[in-house]
Short mmCIF file of C-alpha atoms in Angstrom, two decimals:
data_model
loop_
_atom_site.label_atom_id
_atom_site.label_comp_id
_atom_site.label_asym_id
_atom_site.label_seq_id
_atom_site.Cartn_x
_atom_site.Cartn_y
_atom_site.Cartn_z
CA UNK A 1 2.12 18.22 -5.26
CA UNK A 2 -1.48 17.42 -4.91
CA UNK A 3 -4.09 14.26 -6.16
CA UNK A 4 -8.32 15.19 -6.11
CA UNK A 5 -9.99 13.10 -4.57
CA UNK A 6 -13.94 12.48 -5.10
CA UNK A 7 -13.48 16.63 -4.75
CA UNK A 8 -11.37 16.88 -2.40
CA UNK A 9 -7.25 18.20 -2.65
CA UNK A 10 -5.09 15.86 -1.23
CA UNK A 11 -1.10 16.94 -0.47
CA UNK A 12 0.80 14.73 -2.26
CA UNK A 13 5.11 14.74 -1.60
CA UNK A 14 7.09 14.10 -4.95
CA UNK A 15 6.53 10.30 -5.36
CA UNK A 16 2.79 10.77 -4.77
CA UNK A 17 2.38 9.78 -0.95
CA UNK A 18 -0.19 10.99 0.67
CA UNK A 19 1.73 14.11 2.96
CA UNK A 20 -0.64 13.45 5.62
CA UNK A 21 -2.03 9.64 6.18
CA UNK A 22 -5.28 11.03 8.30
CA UNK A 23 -6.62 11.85 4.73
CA UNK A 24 -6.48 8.03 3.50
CA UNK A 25 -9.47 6.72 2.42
CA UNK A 26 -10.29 3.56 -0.20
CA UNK A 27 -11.31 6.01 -2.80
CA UNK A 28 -7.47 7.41 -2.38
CA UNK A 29 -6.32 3.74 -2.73
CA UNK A 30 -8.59 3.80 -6.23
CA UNK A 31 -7.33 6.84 -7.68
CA UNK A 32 -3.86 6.07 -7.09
CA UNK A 33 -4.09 2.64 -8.86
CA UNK A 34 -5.92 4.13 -11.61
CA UNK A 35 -3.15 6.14 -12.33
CA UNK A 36 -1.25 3.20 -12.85
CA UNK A 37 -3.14 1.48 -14.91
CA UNK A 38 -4.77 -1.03 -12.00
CA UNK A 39 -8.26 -2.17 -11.06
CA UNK A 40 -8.22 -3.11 -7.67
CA UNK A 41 -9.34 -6.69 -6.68
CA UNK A 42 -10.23 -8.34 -3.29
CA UNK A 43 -6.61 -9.75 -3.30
CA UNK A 44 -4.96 -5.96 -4.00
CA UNK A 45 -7.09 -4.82 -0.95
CA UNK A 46 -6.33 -7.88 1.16
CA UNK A 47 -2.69 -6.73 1.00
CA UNK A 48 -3.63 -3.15 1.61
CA UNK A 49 -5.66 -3.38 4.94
CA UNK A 50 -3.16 -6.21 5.73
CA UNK A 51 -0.69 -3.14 5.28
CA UNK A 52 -2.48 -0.12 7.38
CA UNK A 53 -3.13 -3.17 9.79
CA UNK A 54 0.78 -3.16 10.11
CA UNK A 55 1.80 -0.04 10.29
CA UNK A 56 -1.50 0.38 13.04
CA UNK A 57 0.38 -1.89 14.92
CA UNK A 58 3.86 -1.52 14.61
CA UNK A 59 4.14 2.48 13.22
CA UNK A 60 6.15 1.95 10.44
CA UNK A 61 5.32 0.71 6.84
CA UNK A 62 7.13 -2.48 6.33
CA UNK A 63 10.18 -3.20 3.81
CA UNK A 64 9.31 -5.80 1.47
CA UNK A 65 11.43 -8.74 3.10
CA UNK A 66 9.33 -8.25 5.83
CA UNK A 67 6.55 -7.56 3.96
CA UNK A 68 6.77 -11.26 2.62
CA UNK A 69 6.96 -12.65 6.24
CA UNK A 70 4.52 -11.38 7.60
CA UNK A 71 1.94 -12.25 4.79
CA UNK A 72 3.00 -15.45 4.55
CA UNK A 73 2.32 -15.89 8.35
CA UNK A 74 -0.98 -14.00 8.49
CA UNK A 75 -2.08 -15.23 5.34
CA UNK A 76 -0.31 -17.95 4.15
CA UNK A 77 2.71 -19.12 2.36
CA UNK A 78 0.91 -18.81 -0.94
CA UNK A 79 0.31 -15.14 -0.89
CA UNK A 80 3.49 -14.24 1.31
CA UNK A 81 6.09 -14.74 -1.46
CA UNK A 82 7.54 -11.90 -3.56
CA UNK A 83 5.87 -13.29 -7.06
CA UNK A 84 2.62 -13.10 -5.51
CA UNK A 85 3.15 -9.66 -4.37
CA UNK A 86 4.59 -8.39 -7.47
CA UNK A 87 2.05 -9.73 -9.62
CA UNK A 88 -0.34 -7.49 -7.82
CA UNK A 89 2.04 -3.97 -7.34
CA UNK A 90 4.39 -4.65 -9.89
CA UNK A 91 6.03 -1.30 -9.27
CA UNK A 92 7.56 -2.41 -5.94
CA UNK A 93 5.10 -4.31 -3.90
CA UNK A 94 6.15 -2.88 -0.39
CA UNK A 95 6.27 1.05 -1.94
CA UNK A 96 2.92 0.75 -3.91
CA UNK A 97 1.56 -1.08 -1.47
CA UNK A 98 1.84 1.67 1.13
CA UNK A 99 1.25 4.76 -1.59
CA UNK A 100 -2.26 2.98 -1.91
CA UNK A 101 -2.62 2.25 2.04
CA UNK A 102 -1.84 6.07 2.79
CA UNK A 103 1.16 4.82 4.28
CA UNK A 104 4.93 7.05 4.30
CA UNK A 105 7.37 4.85 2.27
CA UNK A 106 9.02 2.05 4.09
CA UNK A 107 12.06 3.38 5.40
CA UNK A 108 14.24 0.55 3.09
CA UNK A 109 13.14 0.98 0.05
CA UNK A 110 15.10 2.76 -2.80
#
């Protein structure tokens, strides 16, 4: 599978991940939520450099329980909590979260 890109081809796998992260970049994030209907905000990409942030540090894309915990401690109890998150990816807020960021799926989600 494949998305285009401001011209460009990007590999996509069968849930529409990017196949290879090194080709990530915010118009990726913006054609991916258009898709789905979604116009980006600061808040969405607050939660998606928060994200590639993560998985910069730590090499994996985190599951959304720990998704919520680490929000809430990096950016506060208000925006770490699953409502919050969900009313900004409401397809899954850890795996649309990561499809925008570039990011494989977190390992834990279904």
């Amino acid at each position: 599978m494949s998305m285009e890109v401001d011209g460009r081809v990007l590999a996509t796998d069968s849930q529409g991940y990017l196949v290879d992260p090194d080709d990530w970049e915010p118009a990726v994030a913006e054609t991916m939520a258009a898709r789905d209907d979604i116009e980006l905000t600061a808040a969405h990409w607050e939660i998606i450099h928060f994200v590639r942030d993560y998985y910069q540090e730590f090499r994996d894309a985190p599951p959304m329980r720990l998704l919520v915990k680490a929000v809430a401690k990096r950016l506060g109890p208000e925006k770490g909590n699953s409502r919050y998150l969900y009313g900004l990816f409401p397809e899954g807020p850890a795996k649309q979260v990561c499809r925008y960021a570039g990011l494989p799926k977190p390992v834990s989600c279904i």
